[in-house]
Amino acid sequence: MRETFYVTTPIYYPSDRLHIGHAYTTTIADALARYHRLAGRDVFFLTGSDEHGQKIQRRAAEKGMPPQKYVDEIVASFQELWRRLNISYDDFIRTTEPRHERVVQHIFRRIQEKGDIYKSEYEGWYCTPCETFWLERQLVDGKCPDCGRPVELLREESYFFRLSRYQERLRRHIEEHPEFIQPASRRNEMLKFLDQGLEDLCISRTTFDWGIPVPTDPRHVVYVWFDALSNYLTGVGYLQDEEKFRRYWPADLHLVGKEIVRFHTIIWPIMLMALDLPLPKTVFGHGWLIIEGDKMSKSKGNVVDPHLLIDEFGADAIRYFLLREISFGQDGNFSRSALIQRLNSDLANDLGNLIHRTAAMLERYFQGQVPEPGQAEDLDLELPRLAGQVVEEYRRCMETYELNEAWAAVWRLIGRANKYIDEAAPWALARQGQQDRLARVMYNLAETIRLVAILVYPAMPGTAQRIWGQLGLAGTVEEAGLAACQWGRLPAGLRMRREPPLFPRIEEEGEGVEAGRAGAGRSTAREGTAPGQTPAQAASAGVPAASASAPQPLPEITLEDFAKLELRVAKVLAAERVAGADKLLKLQIDLGGERRQIVAGIALHYRPEELVGRLIVVVANLKPARLKGELSQGMLLAASTEDGTALGLVVPERPLPPGSRVK
Ligand code: ME8
C-alpha cells in the first residue's frame, strides 16, 4: 500500500468573507498536499467551514437572515475563492452537514458513557468572537486575553469534559513526541500552559440554539469547538467509511494559525484519548500575516481581499509570494511593495529570464529543438551537480516544514543557471562554431528548466504545467512526480516553444516612470551579454529607457547590440488616462497590421486627445510588463531634460507607414 499523507486546514468561520490570512494557511496546505502527491503518496487534503455557534447565529441575525441561508451564501464564496486559488482539496466539510452532526453526537455520547462528561453549572466569562471560555483570573484588563475584545458573563447549566483527567498523559505525549507541536516555540508555550493545571471544559450551551443538539439532552447544543474539531474525523470517514478512516487516520498534519494551537494540542488530543483513537502526528502553528505592522481586522480597515490580488497578479504569483516571503512559523509582513518586489525579482527576472533566454537561444541555434548534449567541460558539470543537491535539500525542507528554505534552494538553482548563461556565453560558442559545446550548454539549460518546473509545482501548479508544455513534454507534472527529477531525463529532440513571458514585470507609478516605460529596461533579457560585460551593463546598454536622466555615459555598445532593438514607427489609435496613476497614459497603437497596447509615463506632458492620430517611435521587442495592472507591450521613445520638467516625443520627421523600422 502507498504511504499516505493526511493534511487539514482549520475550518473557517463563515462570519465574514475570507481574507488573505485564510488564503495563506490554505495555500500552504495545498502546496504540501501537492508536494506529497509529487512524492508519490496517497494524499487526503481536507478543508471546510465551521458553521455553528453564537457568533454565526448573531451575524445571521444582524443580516436578518436564517442562519442556514446565511452560511450557505458565505460558504459558497469560500469555495469560489479556493477554486480561483487552485486549491486541490479532496473534501470540503461543512459542520452543518448531517454526516458531521451524526459523528459529533456519537462522540459526545461515547465520551459521556465513559464517564468523562458530567453536568454542572458554568459561571464565568465568554469571548464570542473567539468562541472561548475564560476564568476571571485569565482576563487581561477585563478583556479577552487572546483578541483583546470585551467578554460576556455567562451563568448556565452545562456539560463539562474532564480534561483534568488526561493532563499527565497529554504532557507525556508532548514531551515524548517533539514533532507533535511545531515549531518548538509553540510546544514550549503549551507545556507552560499545562503547568498551570487544566480546568474541566464547558462543552455545551443553552442560551442559543444554533448548534448540534446534545443527544441525551437536546435543550443543550454542543460547544462549537467540540463540534468543529471533530470535523477532522468526519472528513476521513469516521463511523461511515471504515476503510477510508483506517487508511488516513491519524492525520499527518493539522495546519493552523498560532492562535488556535491550544485548541488543537490540548482539547483535541484529549478528545481523541477519550475516544481511544491515535493522536495526529503534527500540529503546526504558523505565524500571522501582519499588514504594515498591524494585525488585520475589519475595524482597522486593513483587510486584504485575496480576490483583488488574484485579479491583479494571478493566483500563482500570490501563492508563490505567500509561500516564499514569510518565514514559515513566524509572523510576516504583507505589503503590496514587498509583493511587487518579490514577483519582479524572482518570477519576472530570475525564472522568467531563464526561460525566455533559453527558449530564444534554442530557437536561434537549434530551430527550437533540444539538442543531444555534446562534450562537457568542467563548467558544464557544475549545474547537474548543483541540481542534485538542490533536489535533496528541497525534499528535506518540505518534509520538515522548512518551506521557504525549499523555495530558496530552487531559486539558487535558477540563479546559477542564469549565471551559467553569462559564463558559458552561448552566443560566443555559436560565433566560434563550437556546435558540440553549444549543444551541451543548451541541453543543460533546458534540463534545468524541466527540473524547476517539477520543483515549483507545489507553489505554482499552473505555471509549472505551462513550462512543462512549453518544453514540449507530454502529460502532467504531477504524473511525472519527483522521481522525474533525475538529471538527464529530458529527451533530446523536443521542441521548446517561445511564449509570452509567464510573469510580466510590474511597474509601479512613481518609481522612475518618466518616459515610455522608464525602468522596465532594468530587467530585460540578458541574452545578449557580450564578453567582458556584466549582465547589468549589457541590459542597461541594450535599453535606452530613461537614459536621458542618467548622469554617467553608458558603456560603449556594438552595432550588433543596437541591432537587437526593434524600433518601429507606430500610429496612436486611442489614448486615455490610467485610473489611479497621475503620470500614466494607456495608448492603443497600430504597428503596421498589429494592434498593441502600451502604457507610457507621459501624462504630465501630453493630454490623451492630442496624441490620437500621431506617429511615434516604439521599442517593439521590449518584454511586456504591467503598470498599475495594465499590460504594456512595448515602450514609446521620448526625450526629457535631466530634471524631467520638459519632455518631448521622438517622432519621424515626415509621415511613414506604421511598422516602418527605425535603424
Ligand atoms: O479559528 N495570518 O476560524 P477562523 C495568518 N473556526 N493566518 C490567518 C490570519 C492571519 N492574519 N487570519 C486568519 C477559526 N488566519 C475556527 C477554526 S478548526 C477546527 C476551527 C487563518 O475563520 C489561520 O489559519 O477564525 C487561523 O488559525 C484561521 O485562519 C482562523 O480562522
mmCIF file of N, CA and C and ligand atoms in Angstrom, residues 9-16 18-26 49-51 55 78 129-130 224-225 227-232 255-261 263-264 286-291 294-296 331-332, ligand 1:
data_model
loop_
_atom_site.group_PDB
_atom_site.id
_atom_site.type_symbol
_atom_site.label_atom_id
_atom_site.label_comp_id
_atom_site.label_asym_id
_atom_site.label_seq_id
_atom_site.Cartn_x
_atom_site.Cartn_y
_atom_site.Cartn_z
ATOM 1 N N THR A 9 -6.664 21.965 6.999
ATOM 2 C CA THR A 9 -6.602 23.381 7.392
ATOM 3 C C THR A 9 -7.626 23.552 8.510
ATOM 4 N N PRO A 10 -7.596 24.682 9.215
ATOM 5 C CA PRO A 10 -8.722 24.953 10.107
ATOM 6 C C PRO A 10 -9.975 25.046 9.249
ATOM 7 N N ILE A 11 -11.113 24.748 9.829
ATOM 8 C CA ILE A 11 -12.339 25.027 9.083
ATOM 9 C C ILE A 11 -12.729 26.446 9.500
ATOM 10 N N TYR A 12 -12.884 27.307 8.525
ATOM 11 C CA TYR A 12 -13.018 28.739 8.808
ATOM 12 C C TYR A 12 -14.460 29.099 9.150
ATOM 13 N N TYR A 13 -14.594 30.147 9.973
ATOM 14 C CA TYR A 13 -15.930 30.638 10.336
ATOM 15 C C TYR A 13 -16.533 31.414 9.178
ATOM 16 N N PRO A 14 -17.764 31.110 8.825
ATOM 17 C CA PRO A 14 -18.398 31.954 7.810
ATOM 18 C C PRO A 14 -18.986 33.220 8.440
ATOM 19 N N SER A 15 -18.216 33.855 9.305
ATOM 20 C CA SER A 15 -18.733 35.070 9.929
ATOM 21 C C SER A 15 -18.469 36.265 9.021
ATOM 22 N N ASP A 16 -17.651 36.054 8.024
ATOM 23 C CA ASP A 16 -17.306 37.093 7.063
ATOM 24 C C ASP A 16 -16.689 36.433 5.849
ATOM 25 N N LEU A 18 -13.592 35.511 3.446
ATOM 26 C CA LEU A 18 -12.217 35.161 3.821
ATOM 27 C C LEU A 18 -11.254 36.248 3.361
ATOM 28 N N HIS A 19 -10.158 36.384 4.095
ATOM 29 C CA HIS A 19 -9.148 37.360 3.688
ATOM 30 C C HIS A 19 -7.826 36.640 3.396
ATOM 31 N N ILE A 20 -6.799 37.436 3.178
ATOM 32 C CA ILE A 20 -5.529 36.867 2.722
ATOM 33 C C ILE A 20 -4.903 35.943 3.782
ATOM 34 N N GLY A 21 -5.245 36.164 5.078
ATOM 35 C CA GLY A 21 -4.729 35.292 6.144
ATOM 36 C C GLY A 21 -5.245 33.863 5.972
ATOM 37 N N HIS A 22 -6.519 33.735 5.634
ATOM 38 C CA HIS A 22 -7.066 32.399 5.410
ATOM 39 C C HIS A 22 -6.452 31.778 4.155
ATOM 40 N N ALA A 23 -6.263 32.632 3.150
ATOM 41 C CA ALA A 23 -5.654 32.140 1.909
ATOM 42 C C ALA A 23 -4.228 31.652 2.189
ATOM 43 N N TYR A 24 -3.571 32.305 3.124
ATOM 44 C CA TYR A 24 -2.199 31.915 3.485
ATOM 45 C C TYR A 24 -2.168 30.467 3.986
ATOM 46 N N THR A 25 -2.978 30.165 5.006
ATOM 47 C CA THR A 25 -2.985 28.802 5.554
ATOM 48 C C THR A 25 -3.349 27.786 4.474
ATOM 49 N N THR A 26 -4.379 28.102 3.708
ATOM 50 C CA THR A 26 -4.881 27.125 2.746
ATOM 51 C C THR A 26 -3.878 26.903 1.618
ATOM 52 N N SER A 49 -15.754 24.431 6.565
ATOM 53 C CA SER A 49 -16.299 25.603 7.244
ATOM 54 C C SER A 49 -16.928 25.215 8.583
ATOM 55 N N ASP A 50 -16.771 26.119 9.545
ATOM 56 C CA ASP A 50 -17.162 25.916 10.942
ATOM 57 C C ASP A 50 -18.414 26.767 11.158
ATOM 58 N N GLU A 51 -19.593 26.170 11.003
ATOM 59 C CA GLU A 51 -20.789 26.971 10.757
ATOM 60 C C GLU A 51 -21.697 27.208 11.951
ATOM 61 N N LYS A 55 -21.498 33.143 17.572
ATOM 62 C CA LYS A 55 -21.027 34.211 16.683
ATOM 63 C C LYS A 55 -21.786 34.176 15.355
ATOM 64 N N PHE A 78 -16.436 30.890 -0.044
ATOM 65 C CA PHE A 78 -15.175 30.211 0.331
ATOM 66 C C PHE A 78 -14.747 29.300 -0.829
ATOM 67 N N PRO A 129 -16.353 36.376 19.796
ATOM 68 C CA PRO A 129 -15.560 36.329 18.558
ATOM 69 C C PRO A 129 -14.593 35.136 18.526
ATOM 70 N N CYS A 130 -14.003 34.783 19.686
ATOM 71 C CA CYS A 130 -13.079 33.634 19.720
ATOM 72 C C CYS A 130 -13.806 32.353 20.089
ATOM 73 N N VAL A 224 -19.159 24.901 20.248
ATOM 74 C CA VAL A 224 -18.750 24.952 18.841
ATOM 75 C C VAL A 224 -17.338 24.394 18.597
ATOM 76 N N TRP A 225 -16.428 24.521 19.535
ATOM 77 C CA TRP A 225 -15.086 23.967 19.305
ATOM 78 C C TRP A 225 -15.077 22.442 19.380
ATOM 79 N N ASP A 227 -17.535 20.598 18.505
ATOM 80 C CA ASP A 227 -18.158 20.293 17.214
ATOM 81 C C ASP A 227 -17.121 20.437 16.088
ATOM 82 N N ALA A 228 -16.414 21.581 16.087
ATOM 83 C CA ALA A 228 -15.515 21.888 14.971
ATOM 84 C C ALA A 228 -14.333 20.920 14.891
ATOM 85 N N LEU A 229 -13.714 20.652 16.029
ATOM 86 C CA LEU A 229 -12.520 19.794 15.999
ATOM 87 C C LEU A 229 -12.856 18.402 15.451
ATOM 88 N N SER A 230 -14.078 17.954 15.730
ATOM 89 C CA SER A 230 -14.468 16.615 15.269
ATOM 90 C C SER A 230 -14.486 16.510 13.744
ATOM 91 N N ASN A 231 -14.451 17.648 13.041
ATOM 92 C CA ASN A 231 -14.507 17.596 11.572
ATOM 93 C C ASN A 231 -13.372 16.766 10.996
ATOM 94 N N TYR A 232 -12.227 16.764 11.706
ATOM 95 C CA TYR A 232 -11.060 16.049 11.181
ATOM 96 C C TYR A 232 -11.307 14.542 11.146
ATOM 97 N N LEU A 255 -2.643 21.863 10.053
ATOM 98 C CA LEU A 255 -2.006 23.164 9.892
ATOM 99 C C LEU A 255 -2.961 24.214 10.432
ATOM 100 N N VAL A 256 -2.501 25.037 11.362
ATOM 101 C CA VAL A 256 -3.384 26.046 11.976
ATOM 102 C C VAL A 256 -2.609 27.326 12.238
ATOM 103 N N GLY A 257 -3.329 28.422 12.455
ATOM 104 C CA GLY A 257 -2.702 29.665 12.878
ATOM 105 C C GLY A 257 -2.339 29.542 14.364
ATOM 106 N N LYS A 258 -1.384 30.342 14.786
ATOM 107 C CA LYS A 258 -0.846 30.161 16.141
ATOM 108 C C LYS A 258 -1.900 30.382 17.231
ATOM 109 N N GLU A 259 -2.950 31.178 16.941
ATOM 110 C CA GLU A 259 -3.922 31.500 17.988
ATOM 111 C C GLU A 259 -4.836 30.327 18.330
ATOM 112 N N ILE A 260 -4.832 29.290 17.490
ATOM 113 C CA ILE A 260 -5.712 28.156 17.805
ATOM 114 C C ILE A 260 -4.922 26.864 18.051
ATOM 115 N N VAL A 261 -3.635 27.032 18.337
ATOM 116 C CA VAL A 261 -2.806 25.859 18.658
ATOM 117 C C VAL A 261 -3.314 25.200 19.941
ATOM 118 N N PHE A 263 -6.325 24.889 21.164
ATOM 119 C CA PHE A 263 -7.474 24.004 20.938
ATOM 120 C C PHE A 263 -7.027 22.676 20.314
ATOM 121 N N HIS A 264 -6.031 22.803 19.431
ATOM 122 C CA HIS A 264 -5.603 21.621 18.674
ATOM 123 C C HIS A 264 -4.611 20.743 19.421
ATOM 124 N N HIS A 286 1.345 28.094 12.496
ATOM 125 C CA HIS A 286 2.116 29.097 11.753
ATOM 126 C C HIS A 286 1.839 30.500 12.288
ATOM 127 N N GLY A 287 2.668 31.437 11.867
ATOM 128 C CA GLY A 287 2.532 32.822 12.335
ATOM 129 C C GLY A 287 1.444 33.559 11.579
ATOM 130 N N TRP A 288 1.292 34.819 11.913
ATOM 131 C CA TRP A 288 0.252 35.641 11.286
ATOM 132 C C TRP A 288 0.810 36.512 10.187
ATOM 133 N N LEU A 289 -0.041 36.787 9.228
ATOM 134 C CA LEU A 289 0.269 37.823 8.250
ATOM 135 C C LEU A 289 -0.104 39.143 8.895
ATOM 136 N N ILE A 290 0.835 40.030 8.910
ATOM 137 C CA ILE A 290 0.639 41.332 9.533
ATOM 138 C C ILE A 290 0.605 42.354 8.401
ATOM 139 N N ILE A 291 -0.319 43.308 8.493
ATOM 140 C CA ILE A 291 -0.426 44.303 7.421
ATOM 141 C C ILE A 291 0.267 45.578 7.875
ATOM 142 N N ASP A 294 0.530 45.806 11.498
ATOM 143 C CA ASP A 294 -0.694 45.701 12.290
ATOM 144 C C ASP A 294 -1.428 44.413 11.992
ATOM 145 N N LYS A 295 -2.116 43.840 12.996
ATOM 146 C CA LYS A 295 -2.932 42.657 12.705
ATOM 147 C C LYS A 295 -4.109 43.086 11.805
ATOM 148 N N MET A 296 -4.482 42.190 10.904
ATOM 149 C CA MET A 296 -5.581 42.519 10.004
ATOM 150 C C MET A 296 -6.899 42.526 10.758
ATOM 151 N N ASP A 331 5.591 35.301 12.301
ATOM 152 C CA ASP A 331 4.731 36.330 11.720
ATOM 153 C C ASP A 331 5.468 36.956 10.536
ATOM 154 N N GLY A 332 4.732 37.475 9.592
ATOM 155 C CA GLY A 332 5.399 38.108 8.455
ATOM 156 C C GLY A 332 4.557 39.247 7.934
HETATM 157 O O1 ME8 B 1 -10.489 29.916 14.177
HETATM 158 N N1 ME8 B 1 -2.491 35.419 9.256
HETATM 159 O O2 ME8 B 1 -11.706 30.042 12.226
HETATM 160 P P1 ME8 B 1 -11.248 31.446 11.625
HETATM 161 C C1 ME8 B 1 -2.377 34.104 9.054
HETATM 162 N N2 ME8 B 1 -13.293 28.166 13.037
HETATM 163 N N3 ME8 B 1 -3.396 33.251 9.150
HETATM 164 C C2 ME8 B 1 -4.592 33.747 9.440
HETATM 165 C C3 ME8 B 1 -4.793 35.125 9.657
HETATM 166 C C4 ME8 B 1 -3.658 35.982 9.553
HETATM 167 N N4 ME8 B 1 -3.718 37.292 9.721
HETATM 168 N N5 ME8 B 1 -6.086 35.324 9.934
HETATM 169 C C5 ME8 B 1 -6.679 34.100 9.872
HETATM 170 C C6 ME8 B 1 -11.363 29.510 13.434
HETATM 171 N N6 ME8 B 1 -5.787 33.143 9.578
HETATM 172 C C7 ME8 B 1 -12.085 28.224 13.748
HETATM 173 C C8 ME8 B 1 -11.180 27.063 13.418
HETATM 174 S S1 ME8 B 1 -10.629 24.455 13.338
HETATM 175 C C9 ME8 B 1 -11.255 23.074 13.990
HETATM 176 C C10 ME8 B 1 -11.736 25.721 13.775
HETATM 177 C C11 ME8 B 1 -6.039 31.716 9.404
HETATM 178 O O3 ME8 B 1 -12.167 31.689 10.485
HETATM 179 C C12 ME8 B 1 -5.260 30.880 10.408
HETATM 180 O O4 ME8 B 1 -5.136 29.585 9.928
HETATM 181 O O5 ME8 B 1 -11.154 32.456 12.678
HETATM 182 C C13 ME8 B 1 -6.168 30.902 11.597
HETATM 183 O O6 ME8 B 1 -5.892 29.877 12.517
HETATM 184 C C14 ME8 B 1 -7.505 30.716 10.918
HETATM 185 O O7 ME8 B 1 -7.402 31.459 9.707
HETATM 186 C C15 ME8 B 1 -8.666 31.202 11.755
HETATM 187 O O8 ME8 B 1 -9.828 31.130 11.002
#
